[in-house]
Amino acid sequence: MQASEPAWLAIARGFIGLREIKGASHAPEILQFWKDIKRGGIKDDETPWCAAFVGAVLERAGVTSSRYESAKSYLQWGVTLAAPAVGCVVVFSRDGGGHVGFVVGQDKAGNLLVLGGNQSDAVNIKAFARERVTGYRWPAGVQRLAGALPTLSGAELSRNEA
């Protein structure tokens, strides 16, 4: 965990590298995410699971998640932030739905660096254009950490993904 990060990011970072299993087998950790958000009926790792990842991480940190399988459910969760902050939940638009993850920084081009699940079928940190953002959210009742959004270089990003 970085010194200026909320506890749920340390939990999320612990899953970096987790991937879906292609074929008939399924990653047990991904199936557990569904159970953690009280949606245990999902039996495969191909069902879009970005919201399950965010929810499970929050629940494991003692924060009640949206407990819903939709990325867009996070637009009604917590409190609205006017700008991104390290550890905030960010919701994006995409063709056919949405995407959700945790902001960890920005790259030199100003894209948001997002730690999320189901990003190319895995947990990782990827850059997303700010134009796709539909909302920044923070857990209600949890004090926000102060500090500017860090700009991470390729080398720093690689260390964060290790």
PDB file of C-alpha atoms in Angstrom, residues 72-146:
ATOM      1  CA  LYS A  72     -23.436   2.144 -13.386  1.00  0.00           C
ATOM      2  CA  SER A  73     -24.853   1.214  -9.957  1.00  0.00           C
ATOM      3  CA  TYR A  74     -21.888   3.110  -8.514  1.00  0.00           C
ATOM      4  CA  LEU A  75     -23.293   6.383  -9.864  1.00  0.00           C
ATOM      5  CA  GLN A  76     -25.880   6.165  -7.036  1.00  0.00           C
ATOM      6  CA  TRP A  77     -23.417   4.917  -4.387  1.00  0.00           C
ATOM      7  CA  GLY A  78     -21.412   6.969  -1.900  1.00  0.00           C
ATOM      8  CA  VAL A  79     -20.905  10.686  -2.432  1.00  0.00           C
ATOM      9  CA  THR A  80     -20.077  12.563  -5.620  1.00  0.00           C
ATOM     10  CA  LEU A  81     -16.593  13.987  -6.150  1.00  0.00           C
ATOM     11  CA  ALA A  82     -16.062  16.887  -8.541  1.00  0.00           C
ATOM     12  CA  ALA A  83     -12.609  15.605  -9.513  1.00  0.00           C
ATOM     13  CA  PRO A  84     -10.717  12.321  -9.286  1.00  0.00           C
ATOM     14  CA  ALA A  85      -8.874  11.389  -6.098  1.00  0.00           C
ATOM     15  CA  VAL A  86      -6.578   8.470  -5.344  1.00  0.00           C
ATOM     16  CA  GLY A  87      -8.789   5.548  -4.397  1.00  0.00           C
ATOM     17  CA  CYS A  88     -12.058   6.973  -5.640  1.00  0.00           C
ATOM     18  CA  VAL A  89     -14.438   4.819  -7.605  1.00  0.00           C
ATOM     19  CA  VAL A  90     -14.662   5.984 -11.211  1.00  0.00           C
ATOM     20  CA  VAL A  91     -17.470   5.030 -13.572  1.00  0.00           C
ATOM     21  CA  PHE A  92     -17.003   5.108 -17.344  1.00  0.00           C
ATOM     22  CA  SER A  93     -19.332   4.870 -20.288  1.00  0.00           C
ATOM     23  CA  ARG A  94     -18.672   2.267 -22.973  1.00  0.00           C
ATOM     24  CA  ASP A  95     -20.587   0.713 -25.837  1.00  0.00           C
ATOM     25  CA  GLY A  96     -23.180  -1.611 -24.336  1.00  0.00           C
ATOM     26  CA  GLY A  97     -22.833  -0.481 -20.723  1.00  0.00           C
ATOM     27  CA  GLY A  98     -20.247   0.879 -18.360  1.00  0.00           C
ATOM     28  CA  HIS A  99     -17.030   0.125 -16.542  1.00  0.00           C
ATOM     29  CA  VAL A 100     -15.926   0.798 -12.963  1.00  0.00           C
ATOM     30  CA  GLY A 101     -12.594   0.762 -11.129  1.00  0.00           C
ATOM     31  CA  PHE A 102     -10.383   2.667  -8.692  1.00  0.00           C
ATOM     32  CA  VAL A 103      -8.330   5.728  -9.655  1.00  0.00           C
ATOM     33  CA  VAL A 104      -4.645   5.312  -8.766  1.00  0.00           C
ATOM     34  CA  GLY A 105      -3.174   8.240 -10.716  1.00  0.00           C
ATOM     35  CA  GLN A 106      -2.821   9.715 -14.160  1.00  0.00           C
ATOM     36  CA  ASP A 107      -0.365   9.305 -16.989  1.00  0.00           C
ATOM     37  CA  LYS A 108       1.638  12.082 -18.634  1.00  0.00           C
ATOM     38  CA  ALA A 109      -1.086  12.518 -21.266  1.00  0.00           C
ATOM     39  CA  GLY A 110      -3.676  13.172 -18.527  1.00  0.00           C
ATOM     40  CA  ASN A 111      -5.499   9.845 -18.869  1.00  0.00           C
ATOM     41  CA  LEU A 112      -6.728   8.289 -15.636  1.00  0.00           C
ATOM     42  CA  LEU A 113      -4.853   5.226 -14.419  1.00  0.00           C
ATOM     43  CA  VAL A 114      -7.439   2.782 -13.142  1.00  0.00           C
ATOM     44  CA  LEU A 115      -6.955  -0.349 -11.060  1.00  0.00           C
ATOM     45  CA  GLY A 116      -9.844  -2.567 -11.996  1.00  0.00           C
ATOM     46  CA  GLY A 117     -11.124  -6.023 -12.699  1.00  0.00           C
ATOM     47  CA  ASN A 118     -12.203  -7.393 -16.071  1.00  0.00           C
ATOM     48  CA  GLN A 119      -9.779  -5.068 -17.845  1.00  0.00           C
ATOM     49  CA  SER A 120      -8.717  -7.306 -20.735  1.00  0.00           C
ATOM     50  CA  ASP A 121     -10.137 -10.210 -18.672  1.00  0.00           C
ATOM     51  CA  ALA A 122      -7.777  -9.505 -15.743  1.00  0.00           C
ATOM     52  CA  VAL A 123      -7.078  -7.300 -12.726  1.00  0.00           C
ATOM     53  CA  ASN A 124      -4.565  -4.650 -13.745  1.00  0.00           C
ATOM     54  CA  ILE A 125      -3.913  -0.931 -14.056  1.00  0.00           C
ATOM     55  CA  LYS A 126      -4.898   0.606 -17.376  1.00  0.00           C
ATOM     56  CA  ALA A 127      -5.197   4.128 -18.772  1.00  0.00           C
ATOM     57  CA  PHE A 128      -8.669   5.478 -19.597  1.00  0.00           C
ATOM     58  CA  ALA A 129      -9.603   8.760 -21.287  1.00  0.00           C
ATOM     59  CA  ARG A 130     -11.243  11.259 -18.950  1.00  0.00           C
ATOM     60  CA  GLU A 131     -13.849  11.974 -21.643  1.00  0.00           C
ATOM     61  CA  ARG A 132     -15.445   8.604 -20.865  1.00  0.00           C
ATOM     62  CA  VAL A 133     -15.976   9.393 -17.150  1.00  0.00           C
ATOM     63  CA  THR A 134     -19.586   9.542 -16.009  1.00  0.00           C
ATOM     64  CA  GLY A 135     -18.827   9.948 -12.311  1.00  0.00           C
ATOM     65  CA  TYR A 136     -16.320   9.944  -9.463  1.00  0.00           C
ATOM     66  CA  ARG A 137     -17.566   8.532  -6.157  1.00  0.00           C
ATOM     67  CA  TRP A 138     -16.263   8.167  -2.604  1.00  0.00           C
ATOM     68  CA  PRO A 139     -17.632   5.980   0.217  1.00  0.00           C
ATOM     69  CA  ALA A 140     -20.122   7.898   2.358  1.00  0.00           C
ATOM     70  CA  GLY A 141     -18.815   8.510   5.863  1.00  0.00           C
ATOM     71  CA  VAL A 142     -15.181   7.788   4.972  1.00  0.00           C
ATOM     72  CA  GLN A 143     -12.757  10.689   5.149  1.00  0.00           C
ATOM     73  CA  ARG A 144     -11.030  11.396   1.865  1.00  0.00           C
ATOM     74  CA  LEU A 145      -7.251  11.446   1.855  1.00  0.00           C
ATOM     75  CA  ALA A 146      -5.643  14.738   0.884  1.00  0.00           C
TER      76      ALA A 146
END
